[in-house]
Coordinates of C-alpha atoms in Angstrom, one line a residue:
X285 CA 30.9 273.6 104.0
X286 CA 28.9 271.3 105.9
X287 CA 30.3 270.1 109.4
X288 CA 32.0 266.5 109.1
X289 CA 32.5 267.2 104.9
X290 CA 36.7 266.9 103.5
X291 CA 38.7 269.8 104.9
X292 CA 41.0 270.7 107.6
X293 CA 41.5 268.1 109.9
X294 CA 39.7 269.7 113.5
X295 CA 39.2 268.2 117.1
X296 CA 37.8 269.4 120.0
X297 CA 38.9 272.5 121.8
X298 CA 37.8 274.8 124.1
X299 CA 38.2 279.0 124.3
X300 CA 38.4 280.9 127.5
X301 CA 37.8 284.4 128.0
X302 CA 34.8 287.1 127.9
X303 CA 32.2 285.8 125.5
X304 CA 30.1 288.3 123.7
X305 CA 27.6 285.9 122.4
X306 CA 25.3 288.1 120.8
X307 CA 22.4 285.6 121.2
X308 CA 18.9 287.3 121.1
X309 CA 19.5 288.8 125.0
X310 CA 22.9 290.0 124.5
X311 CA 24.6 287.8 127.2
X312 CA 28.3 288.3 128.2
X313 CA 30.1 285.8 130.5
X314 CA 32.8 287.8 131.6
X315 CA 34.7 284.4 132.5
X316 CA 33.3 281.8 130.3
X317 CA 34.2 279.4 128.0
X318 CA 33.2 278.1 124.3
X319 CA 33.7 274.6 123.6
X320 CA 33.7 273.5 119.7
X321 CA 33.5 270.3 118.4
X322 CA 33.3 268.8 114.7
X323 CA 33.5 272.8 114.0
X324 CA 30.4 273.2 115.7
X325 CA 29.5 275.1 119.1
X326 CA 29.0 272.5 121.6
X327 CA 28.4 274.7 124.5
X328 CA 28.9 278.0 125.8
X329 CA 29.7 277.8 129.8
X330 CA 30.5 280.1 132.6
X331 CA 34.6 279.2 133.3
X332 CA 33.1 277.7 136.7
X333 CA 30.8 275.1 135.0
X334 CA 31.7 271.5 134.5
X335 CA 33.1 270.5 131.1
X336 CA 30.3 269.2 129.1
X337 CA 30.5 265.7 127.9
X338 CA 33.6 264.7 125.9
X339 CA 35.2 267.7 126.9
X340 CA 36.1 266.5 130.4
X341 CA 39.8 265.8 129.4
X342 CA 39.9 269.2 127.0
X343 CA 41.9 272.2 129.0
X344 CA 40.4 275.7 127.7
X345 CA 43.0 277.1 125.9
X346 CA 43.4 281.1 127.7
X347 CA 42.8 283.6 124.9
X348 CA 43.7 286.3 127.4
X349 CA 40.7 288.6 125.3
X350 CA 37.1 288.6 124.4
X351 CA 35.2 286.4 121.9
X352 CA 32.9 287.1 119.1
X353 CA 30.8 285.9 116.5
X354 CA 32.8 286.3 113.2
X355 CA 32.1 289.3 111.4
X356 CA 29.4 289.0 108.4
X357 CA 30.2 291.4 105.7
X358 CA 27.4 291.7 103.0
X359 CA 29.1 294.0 100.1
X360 CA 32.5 293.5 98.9
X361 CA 34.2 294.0 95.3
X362 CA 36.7 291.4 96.8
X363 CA 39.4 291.4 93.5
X364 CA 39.8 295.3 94.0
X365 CA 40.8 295.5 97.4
X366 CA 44.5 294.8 96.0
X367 CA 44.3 298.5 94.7
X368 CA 45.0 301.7 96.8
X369 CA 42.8 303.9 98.1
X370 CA 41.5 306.5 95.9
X371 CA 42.3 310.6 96.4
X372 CA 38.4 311.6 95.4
X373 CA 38.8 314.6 93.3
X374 CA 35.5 316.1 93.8
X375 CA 31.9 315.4 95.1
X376 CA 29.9 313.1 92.7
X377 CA 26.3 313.2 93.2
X378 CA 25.9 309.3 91.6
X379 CA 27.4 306.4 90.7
X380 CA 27.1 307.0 86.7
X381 CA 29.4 310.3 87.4
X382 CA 32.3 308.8 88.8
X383 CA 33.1 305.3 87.6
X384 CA 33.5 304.5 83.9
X385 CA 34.6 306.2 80.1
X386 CA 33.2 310.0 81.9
X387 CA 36.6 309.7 84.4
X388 CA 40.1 309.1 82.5
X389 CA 41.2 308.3 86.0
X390 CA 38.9 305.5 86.9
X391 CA 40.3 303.9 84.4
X392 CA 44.0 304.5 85.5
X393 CA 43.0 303.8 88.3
X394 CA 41.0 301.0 88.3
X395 CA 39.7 299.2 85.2
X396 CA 43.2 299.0 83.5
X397 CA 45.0 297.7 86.3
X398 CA 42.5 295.2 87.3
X399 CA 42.0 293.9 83.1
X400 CA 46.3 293.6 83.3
X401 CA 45.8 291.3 86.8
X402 CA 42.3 290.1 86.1
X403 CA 43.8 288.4 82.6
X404 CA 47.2 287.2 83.8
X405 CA 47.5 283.2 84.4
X406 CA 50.0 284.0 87.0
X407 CA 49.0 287.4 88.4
X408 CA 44.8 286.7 89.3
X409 CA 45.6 283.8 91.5
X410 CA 47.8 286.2 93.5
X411 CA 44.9 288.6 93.8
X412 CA 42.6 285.7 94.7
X413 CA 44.8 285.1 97.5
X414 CA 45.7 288.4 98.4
X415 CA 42.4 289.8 99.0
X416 CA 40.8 286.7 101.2
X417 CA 43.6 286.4 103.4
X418 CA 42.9 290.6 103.6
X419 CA 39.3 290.0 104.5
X420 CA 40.9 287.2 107.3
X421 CA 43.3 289.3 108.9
X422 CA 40.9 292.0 109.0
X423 CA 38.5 289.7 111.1
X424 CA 36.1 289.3 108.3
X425 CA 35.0 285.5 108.2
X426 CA 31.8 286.0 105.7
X427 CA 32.4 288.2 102.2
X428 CA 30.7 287.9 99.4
X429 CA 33.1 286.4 96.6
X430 CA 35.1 286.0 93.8
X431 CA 33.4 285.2 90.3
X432 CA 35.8 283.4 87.4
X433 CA 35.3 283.2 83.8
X434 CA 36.9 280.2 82.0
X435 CA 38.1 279.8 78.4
X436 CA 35.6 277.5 78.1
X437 CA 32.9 279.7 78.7
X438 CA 32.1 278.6 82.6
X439 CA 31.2 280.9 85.4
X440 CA 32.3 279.9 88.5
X441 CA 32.6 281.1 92.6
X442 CA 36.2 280.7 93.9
X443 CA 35.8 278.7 97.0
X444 CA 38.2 279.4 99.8
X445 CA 38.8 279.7 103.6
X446 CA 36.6 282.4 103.9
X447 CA 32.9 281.8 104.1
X448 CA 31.5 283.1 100.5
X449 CA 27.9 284.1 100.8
X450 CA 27.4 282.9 97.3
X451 CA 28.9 279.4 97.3
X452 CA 28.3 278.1 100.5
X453 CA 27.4 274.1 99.5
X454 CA 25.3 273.9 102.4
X455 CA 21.7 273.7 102.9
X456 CA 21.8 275.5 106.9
X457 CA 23.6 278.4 104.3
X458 CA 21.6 279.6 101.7
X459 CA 23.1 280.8 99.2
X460 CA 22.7 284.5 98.2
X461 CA 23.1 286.1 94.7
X462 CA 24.8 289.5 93.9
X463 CA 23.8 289.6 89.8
X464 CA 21.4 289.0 88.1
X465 CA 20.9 288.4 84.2
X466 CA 20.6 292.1 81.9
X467 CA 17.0 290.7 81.1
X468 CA 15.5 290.6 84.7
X469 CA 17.1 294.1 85.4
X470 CA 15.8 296.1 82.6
X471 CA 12.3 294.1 83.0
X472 CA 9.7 295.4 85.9
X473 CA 7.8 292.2 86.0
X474 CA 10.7 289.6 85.2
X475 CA 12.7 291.2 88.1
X476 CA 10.0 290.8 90.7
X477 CA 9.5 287.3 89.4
X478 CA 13.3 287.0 89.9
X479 CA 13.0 288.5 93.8
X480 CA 10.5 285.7 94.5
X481 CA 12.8 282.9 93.8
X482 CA 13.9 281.4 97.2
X483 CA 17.0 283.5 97.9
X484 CA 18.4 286.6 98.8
X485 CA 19.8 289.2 96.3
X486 CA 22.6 291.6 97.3
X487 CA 22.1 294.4 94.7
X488 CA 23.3 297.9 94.0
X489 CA 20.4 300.4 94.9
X490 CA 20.3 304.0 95.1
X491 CA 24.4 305.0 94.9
X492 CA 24.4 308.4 95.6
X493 CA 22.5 311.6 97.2
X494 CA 21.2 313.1 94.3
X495 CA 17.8 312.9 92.6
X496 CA 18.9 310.4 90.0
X497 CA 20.3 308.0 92.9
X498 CA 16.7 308.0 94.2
X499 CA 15.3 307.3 90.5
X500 CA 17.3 304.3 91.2
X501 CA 14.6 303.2 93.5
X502 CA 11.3 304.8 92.3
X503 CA 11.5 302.8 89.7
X504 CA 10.9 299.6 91.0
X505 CA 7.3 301.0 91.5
X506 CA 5.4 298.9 89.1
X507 CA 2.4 300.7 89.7
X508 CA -0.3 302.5 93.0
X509 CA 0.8 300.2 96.0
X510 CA 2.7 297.4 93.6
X511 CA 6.0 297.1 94.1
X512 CA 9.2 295.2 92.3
X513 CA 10.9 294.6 95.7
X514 CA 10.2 291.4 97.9
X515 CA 12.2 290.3 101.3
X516 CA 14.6 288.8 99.2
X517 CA 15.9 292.1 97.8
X518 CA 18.6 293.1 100.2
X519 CA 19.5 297.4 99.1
X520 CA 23.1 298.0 99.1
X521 CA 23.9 301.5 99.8
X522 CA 20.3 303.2 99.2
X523 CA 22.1 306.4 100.1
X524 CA 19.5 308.2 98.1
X525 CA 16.6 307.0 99.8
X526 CA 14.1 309.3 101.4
X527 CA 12.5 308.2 104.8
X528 CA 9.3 307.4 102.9
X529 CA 11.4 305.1 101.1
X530 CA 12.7 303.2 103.8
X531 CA 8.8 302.5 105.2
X532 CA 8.4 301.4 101.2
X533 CA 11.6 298.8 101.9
X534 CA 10.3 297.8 105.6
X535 CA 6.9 297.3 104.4
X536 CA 8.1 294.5 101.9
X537 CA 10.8 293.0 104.1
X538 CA 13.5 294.4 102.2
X539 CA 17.1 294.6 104.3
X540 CA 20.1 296.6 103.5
X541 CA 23.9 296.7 103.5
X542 CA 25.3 300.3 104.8
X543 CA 29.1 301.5 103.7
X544 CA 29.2 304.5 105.2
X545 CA 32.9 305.2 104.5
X546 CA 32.8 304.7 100.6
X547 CA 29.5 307.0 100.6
X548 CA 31.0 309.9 102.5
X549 CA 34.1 309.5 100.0
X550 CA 32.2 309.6 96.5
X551 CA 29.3 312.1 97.7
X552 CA 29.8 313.7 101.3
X553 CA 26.9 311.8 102.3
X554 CA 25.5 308.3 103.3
X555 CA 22.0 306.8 103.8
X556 CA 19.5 308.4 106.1
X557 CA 20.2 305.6 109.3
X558 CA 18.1 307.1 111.5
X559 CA 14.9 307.2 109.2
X560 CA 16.4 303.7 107.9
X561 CA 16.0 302.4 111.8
X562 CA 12.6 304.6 112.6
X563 CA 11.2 302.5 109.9
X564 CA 12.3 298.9 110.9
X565 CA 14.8 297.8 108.0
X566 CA 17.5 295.7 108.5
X567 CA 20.9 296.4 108.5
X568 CA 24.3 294.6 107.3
X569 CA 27.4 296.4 106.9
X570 CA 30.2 296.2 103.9
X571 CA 33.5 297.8 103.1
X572 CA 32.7 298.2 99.7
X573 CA 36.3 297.8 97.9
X574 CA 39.5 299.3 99.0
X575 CA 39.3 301.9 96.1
X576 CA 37.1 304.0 97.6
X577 CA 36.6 302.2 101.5
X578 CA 37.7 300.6 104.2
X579 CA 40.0 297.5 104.6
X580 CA 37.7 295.3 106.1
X581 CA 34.9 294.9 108.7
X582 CA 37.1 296.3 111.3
X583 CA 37.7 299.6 109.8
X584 CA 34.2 300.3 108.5
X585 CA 32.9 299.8 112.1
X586 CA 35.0 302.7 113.2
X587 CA 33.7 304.4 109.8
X588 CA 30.1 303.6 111.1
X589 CA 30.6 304.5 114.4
X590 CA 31.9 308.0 113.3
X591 CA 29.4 308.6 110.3
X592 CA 26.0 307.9 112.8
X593 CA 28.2 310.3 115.2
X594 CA 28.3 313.0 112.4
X595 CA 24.3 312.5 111.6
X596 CA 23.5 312.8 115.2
X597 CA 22.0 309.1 114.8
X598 CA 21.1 306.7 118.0
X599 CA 23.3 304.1 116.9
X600 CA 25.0 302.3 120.1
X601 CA 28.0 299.9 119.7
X602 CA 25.8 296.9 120.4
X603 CA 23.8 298.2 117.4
X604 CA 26.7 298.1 115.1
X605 CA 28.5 294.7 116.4
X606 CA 25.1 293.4 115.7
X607 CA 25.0 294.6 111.8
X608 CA 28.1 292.8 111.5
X609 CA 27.0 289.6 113.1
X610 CA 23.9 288.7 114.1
X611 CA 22.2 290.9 111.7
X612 CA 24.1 290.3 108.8
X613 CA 22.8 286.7 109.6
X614 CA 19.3 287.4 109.9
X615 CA 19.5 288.9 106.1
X616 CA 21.1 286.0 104.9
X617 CA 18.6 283.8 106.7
X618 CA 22.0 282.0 108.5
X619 CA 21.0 283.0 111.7
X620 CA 20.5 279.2 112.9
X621 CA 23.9 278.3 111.5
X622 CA 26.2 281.8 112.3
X623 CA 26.0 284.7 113.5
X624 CA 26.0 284.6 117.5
X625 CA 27.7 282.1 119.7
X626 CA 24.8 279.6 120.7
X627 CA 25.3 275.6 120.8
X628 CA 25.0 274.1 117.6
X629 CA 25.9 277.2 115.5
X630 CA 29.0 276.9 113.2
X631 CA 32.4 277.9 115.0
X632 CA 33.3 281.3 113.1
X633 CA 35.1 283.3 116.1
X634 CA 36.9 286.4 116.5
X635 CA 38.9 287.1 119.4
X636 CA 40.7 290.4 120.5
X637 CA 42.6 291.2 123.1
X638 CA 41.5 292.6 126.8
X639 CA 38.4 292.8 128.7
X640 CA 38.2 295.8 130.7
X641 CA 36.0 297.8 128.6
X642 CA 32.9 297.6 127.4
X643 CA 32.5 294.5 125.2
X644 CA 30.8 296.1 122.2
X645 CA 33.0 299.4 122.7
X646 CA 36.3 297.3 122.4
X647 CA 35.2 295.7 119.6
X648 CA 34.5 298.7 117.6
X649 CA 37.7 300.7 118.7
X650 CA 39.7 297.5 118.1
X651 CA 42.9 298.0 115.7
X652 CA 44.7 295.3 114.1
X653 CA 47.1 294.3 116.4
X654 CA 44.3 293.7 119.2
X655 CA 43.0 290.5 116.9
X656 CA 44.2 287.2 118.7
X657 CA 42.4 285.0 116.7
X658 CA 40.6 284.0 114.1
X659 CA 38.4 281.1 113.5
X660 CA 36.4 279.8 110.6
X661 CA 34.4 276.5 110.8
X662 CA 36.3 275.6 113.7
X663 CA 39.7 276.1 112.4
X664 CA 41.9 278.6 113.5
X665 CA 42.9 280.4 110.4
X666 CA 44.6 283.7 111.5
X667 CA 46.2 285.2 115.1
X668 CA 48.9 284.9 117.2
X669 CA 51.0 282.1 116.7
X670 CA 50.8 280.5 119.9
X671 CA 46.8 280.3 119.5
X672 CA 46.5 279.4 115.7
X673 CA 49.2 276.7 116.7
X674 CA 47.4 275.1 119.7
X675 CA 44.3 275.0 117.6
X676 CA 46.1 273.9 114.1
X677 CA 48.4 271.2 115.2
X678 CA 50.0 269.9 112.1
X679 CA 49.3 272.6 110.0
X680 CA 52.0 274.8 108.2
X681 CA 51.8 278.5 109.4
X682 CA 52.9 281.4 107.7
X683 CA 54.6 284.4 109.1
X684 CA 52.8 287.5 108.7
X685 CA 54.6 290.4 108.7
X686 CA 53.3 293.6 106.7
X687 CA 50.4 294.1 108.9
X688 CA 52.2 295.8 111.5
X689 CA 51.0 292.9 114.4
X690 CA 54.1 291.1 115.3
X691 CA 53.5 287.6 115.9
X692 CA 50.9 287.0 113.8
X693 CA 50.1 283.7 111.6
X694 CA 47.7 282.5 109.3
X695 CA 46.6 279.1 108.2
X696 CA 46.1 278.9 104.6
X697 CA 46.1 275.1 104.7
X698 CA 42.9 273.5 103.0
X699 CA 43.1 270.2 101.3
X700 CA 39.5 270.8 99.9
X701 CA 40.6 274.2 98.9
X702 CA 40.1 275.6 95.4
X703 CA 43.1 273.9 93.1
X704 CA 43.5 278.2 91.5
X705 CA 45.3 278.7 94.8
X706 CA 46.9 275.5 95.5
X707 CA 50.7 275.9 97.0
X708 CA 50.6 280.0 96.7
X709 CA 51.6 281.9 99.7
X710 CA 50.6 284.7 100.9
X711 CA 54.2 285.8 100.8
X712 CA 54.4 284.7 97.0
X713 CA 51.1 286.6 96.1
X714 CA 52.4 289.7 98.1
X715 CA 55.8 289.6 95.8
X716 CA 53.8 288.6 93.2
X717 CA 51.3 291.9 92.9
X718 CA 53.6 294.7 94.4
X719 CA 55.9 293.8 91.1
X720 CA 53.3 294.0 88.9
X721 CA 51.8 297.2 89.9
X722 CA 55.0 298.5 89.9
X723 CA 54.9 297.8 86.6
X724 CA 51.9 298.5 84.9
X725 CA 52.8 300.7 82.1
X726 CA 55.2 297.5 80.9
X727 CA 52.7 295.2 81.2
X728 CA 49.8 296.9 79.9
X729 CA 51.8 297.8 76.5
X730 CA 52.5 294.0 75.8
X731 CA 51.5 293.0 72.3
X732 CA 47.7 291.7 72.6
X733 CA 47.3 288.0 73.6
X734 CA 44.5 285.7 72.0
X735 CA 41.4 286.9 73.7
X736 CA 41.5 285.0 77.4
X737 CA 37.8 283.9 76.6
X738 CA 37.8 282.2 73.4
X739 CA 39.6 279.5 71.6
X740 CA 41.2 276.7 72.7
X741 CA 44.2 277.5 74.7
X742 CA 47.3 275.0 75.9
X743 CA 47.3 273.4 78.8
X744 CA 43.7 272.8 78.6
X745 CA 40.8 275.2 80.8
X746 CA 42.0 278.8 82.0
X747 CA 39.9 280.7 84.3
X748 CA 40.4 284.5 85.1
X749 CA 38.9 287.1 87.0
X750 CA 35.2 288.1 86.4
X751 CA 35.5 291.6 87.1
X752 CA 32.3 293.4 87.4
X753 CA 31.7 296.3 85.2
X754 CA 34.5 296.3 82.9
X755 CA 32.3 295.2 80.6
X756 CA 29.4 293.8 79.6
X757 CA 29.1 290.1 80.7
X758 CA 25.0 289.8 80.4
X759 CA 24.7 289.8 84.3
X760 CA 23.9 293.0 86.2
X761 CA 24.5 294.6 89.7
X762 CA 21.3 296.3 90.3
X763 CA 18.4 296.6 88.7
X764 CA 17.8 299.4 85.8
X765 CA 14.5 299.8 85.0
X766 CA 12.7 302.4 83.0
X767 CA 11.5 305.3 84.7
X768 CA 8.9 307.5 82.8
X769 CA 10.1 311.4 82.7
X770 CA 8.7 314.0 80.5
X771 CA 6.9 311.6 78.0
X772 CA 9.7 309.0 77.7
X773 CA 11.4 306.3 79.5
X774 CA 15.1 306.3 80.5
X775 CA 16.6 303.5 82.5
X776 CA 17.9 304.0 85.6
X777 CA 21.0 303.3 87.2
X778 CA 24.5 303.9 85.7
X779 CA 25.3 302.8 82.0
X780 CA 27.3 299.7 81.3
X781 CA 30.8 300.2 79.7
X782 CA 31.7 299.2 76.2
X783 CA 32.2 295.7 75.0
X784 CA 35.6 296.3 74.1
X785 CA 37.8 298.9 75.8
X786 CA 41.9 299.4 75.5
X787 CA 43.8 299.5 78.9
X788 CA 45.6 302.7 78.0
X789 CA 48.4 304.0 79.2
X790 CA 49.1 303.1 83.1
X791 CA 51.2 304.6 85.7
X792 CA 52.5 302.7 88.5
X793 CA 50.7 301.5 91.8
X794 CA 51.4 300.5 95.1
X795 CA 49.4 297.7 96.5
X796 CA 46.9 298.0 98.8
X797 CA 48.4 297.0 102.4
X798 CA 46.6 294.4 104.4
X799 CA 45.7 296.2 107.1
X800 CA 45.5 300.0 108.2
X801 CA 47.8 300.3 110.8
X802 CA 51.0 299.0 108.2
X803 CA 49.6 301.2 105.9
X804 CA 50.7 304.9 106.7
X805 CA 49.8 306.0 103.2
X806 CA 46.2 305.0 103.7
X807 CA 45.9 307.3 106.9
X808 CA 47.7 310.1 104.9
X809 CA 45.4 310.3 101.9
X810 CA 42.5 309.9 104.3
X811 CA 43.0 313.1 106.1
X812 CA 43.0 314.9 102.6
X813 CA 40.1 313.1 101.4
X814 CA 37.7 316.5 100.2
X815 CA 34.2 315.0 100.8
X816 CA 34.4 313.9 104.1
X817 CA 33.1 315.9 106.9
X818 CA 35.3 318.1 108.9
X819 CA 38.3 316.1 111.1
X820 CA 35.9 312.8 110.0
X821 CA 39.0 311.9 107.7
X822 CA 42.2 312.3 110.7
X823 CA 39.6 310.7 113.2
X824 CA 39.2 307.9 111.2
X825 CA 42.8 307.4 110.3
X826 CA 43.3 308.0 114.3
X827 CA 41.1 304.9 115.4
X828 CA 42.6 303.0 112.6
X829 CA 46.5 303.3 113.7

């Protein structure tokens, strides 16, 4: 939101300890200090340097760590990261093989558990609040969000303490779109007229290494030298792009969001980085979903970091803090409002602990008990108590204790906050979803319920979760446009499910813990995960813990 708007009461305050402002010359203060006022960055000062004005009575509160822009993630299926983390049975070569009526287990899996929480008046505000407080702890303070449905036929963005790239209410934060309607994605020309609206679009491109996941992209050649992408089309994954086809993106200002970990998981591979860089395109990172990725930003840095490793790729640490940050910003067109630590930007901060080693280093190796602190709009929403609670006087904390970080906190507190939420604990949601799951084969063989989308039901308006691709909803991920083979033309991209589908028979699930390092299962079924390169899987699970 807009600084001075309703929310959290905030005051000034100032932050000391190494800043890693990320500003367009990489500077680090190794002492230094960042004073925030009306949640905006009033100045960033060497520790030495006089107080800047109305700060003269404000004592820097020691973080005893390093400080950071908050971290931008650009993909995110946020509802699913409440399931586990998916044992890949075998190497898919695109995203029509694996997801969907052609795999009985994404289904289990997936589709039916999420239709059993996604409908449930009392279960979908749990895994609203469940998987942003997930994103916080993680360090993420950007995702993209969560879409409702009401009974009364509405489409809405949930609206919560963690920035939401497409409900930001703020003109310094354009918003960004992640669907688009069926029309516009089966449509060459009504597509590109789409991309030349004034926004960005975060769409599904290319998922997979195969020839089809390129077909993905070849299509949106129109015709010799015309092309249906614009800089507003921002490629997530592209995985089965060729380095032609990165110069093609480059050449028409195109960006992209990498998730290496949820590549390497479905097909052994990820995008071609290297030719992605060679040719100039922008970068973001995202988890992805929890089914089939990382956690949160923290985890798919180390999945980053290992993955340009693997390919032999000239990616430093700088580069990937960057994709995470200022980057990510740049994409969005935010980079005047967040993104690096500069006065006048928005206070998002993340804040780890030490200061020995190299800045950009740390933060990629960081684990979850090394965050400190966690700041969004200049209110601390997540760290150590002591910290949260000399920047949130007044506020009600709440113990966090299943992410393996002793002394942790977090500041759900938001009187402008989304009334779906309003009162629910973390704690409560927590309870909440691990019952449920456990009981999925109960709940999904309930007698049917009038349809959760239709009719008039009591209590007045209903909302639940819009889940994408469970089935059709006239809004698409990614574009699917014909592509002429052999005398006819096929649409690419994968196939949307049925209008109607049962849940089927369930088995039980455990939820998806909030971080990695509470979550020894996570680390377990990495190391068997088949498509990952050799040791990538126990390396990975080894930075993580």
């Amino acid at each position: 939101m807009p600084p001075g708007t309703d929310g959290p009461t905030t005051h000034r305050f100032a932050l000391r300890g190494r800043i890693v402002t990320l500003d367009d010359n990489d500077t680090v203060l190794d002492d230094g200090v960042v004073y925030v006022g009306d949640r905006v960055i009033d100045a960033v000062l060497p520790a030495e340097a006089p107080a800047p004005p109305g700060f003269e009575q404000v004592t820097p509160v020691v973080t005893g760590g390093t400080v950071y822009p908050g971290l931008i993630e650009l993909h995110n299926h946020l509802p699913y990261d409440v399931l586990p983390l998916w044992n890949v049975p075998k190497r898919y070569g695109n995203r029509s093989q694996w997801g969907g009526s052609r795999n009985p287990a994404y289904r289990t899996l997936v589709t039916g558990p999420m239709r059993v929480l996604g409908e449930d008046p009392e279960l979908m505000p749990a895994v609203v609040r469940y998987v942003e407080a997930k994103a916080l702890i993680n360090g993420t303070t950007t995702t993209q969000g969560i879409a409702l449905f009401s009974n009364a036929g509405a489409r809405r963005m949930y609206r919560g303490i963690v920035r939401n790239v497409e409900a930001t209410d703020d003109p310094d934060l354009p918003e960004a779109g992640s669907r688009i309607a069926d029309v516009e994605a089966e449509d060459a020309e009504k597509f590109l007229a789409r991309l030349k609206q004034p926004h960005r679009l975060l769409l599904h491109l290319a998922e997979g290494t195969d020839r089809a996941a390129r077909e993905h992209f070849l299509a949106l050649k129109i015709k010799a030298g015309r092309w249906a992408i614009t800089e507003n089309l921002v490629g997530i994954h592209c995985a089965g792009l060729a380095a032609e086809d990165f110069r093609v993106l480059a050449d028409h200002g195109a960006s992209m969001v990498w998730s290496p970990l949820s590549n390497l998981l479905l097909y052994g591979g990820t995008a071609d980085i290297a030719a992605a860089r060679r040719a100039g395109v922008l970068m973001g990172l995202g988890s992805d979903w929890s089914v089939s990725g990382s956690k949160g930003l923290l985890g798919e840095l180390k999945a980053a970091r290992l993955a340009a490793d693997v390919g032999e790729v000239d990616l430093t640490d700088r580069d990937l803090v960057a994709m995470a940050t200022r980057d990510a910003a740049r994409i969005l067109r935010w980079e005047r409002a967040v993104g690096s630590l500069r006065p006048g930007l928005r206070a998002d901060l993340l804040i780890t602990a030490g200061t020995a080693d190299d800045p950009y280093t740390a933060l990629v190796r960081a684990g979850d008990a090394d965050i400190r602190l966690v700041v969004i709009d200049g209110v601390a929403r997540y760290g150590l108590r002591d910290l949260v609670k000399a920047l949130a006087s007044g506020e009600e904390l709440e113990k966090v204790s299943a992410t393996g970080a002793g002394g942790r906190v977090v500041n759900l507190h938001d009187a402008a906050g989304d009334p779906l939420v309003a009162g629910l604990t973390l704690a409560d949601a927590t309870d909440r979803l691990t019952t449920a799951l456990a009981d999925l084969p109960a709940l999904a063989a309930r007698p049917p319920r009038p349809a959760p989308l239709t009719g008039a039901l009591a209590g007045g308006v209903r909302w639940q979760l819009a889940l994408d691709e469970l089935a059709p909803t006239g809004a698409e991920l990614r574009p699917r446009l014909g592509l002429s083979a052999a005398g006819r033309t096929h649409p690419t991209g994968p196939e949307p499910g049925p209008a109607t589908a049962a849940v089927g028979t369930l088995t039980p699930l455990t939820l998806d813990g909030l971080t990695a390092g509470a979550d020894s299962s996570f680390g377990a079924v990495l190391a068997q995960e088949i498509n990952l390169p050799a040791d990538y899987g126990a390396r990975l699970a080894q930075l993580l813990t």
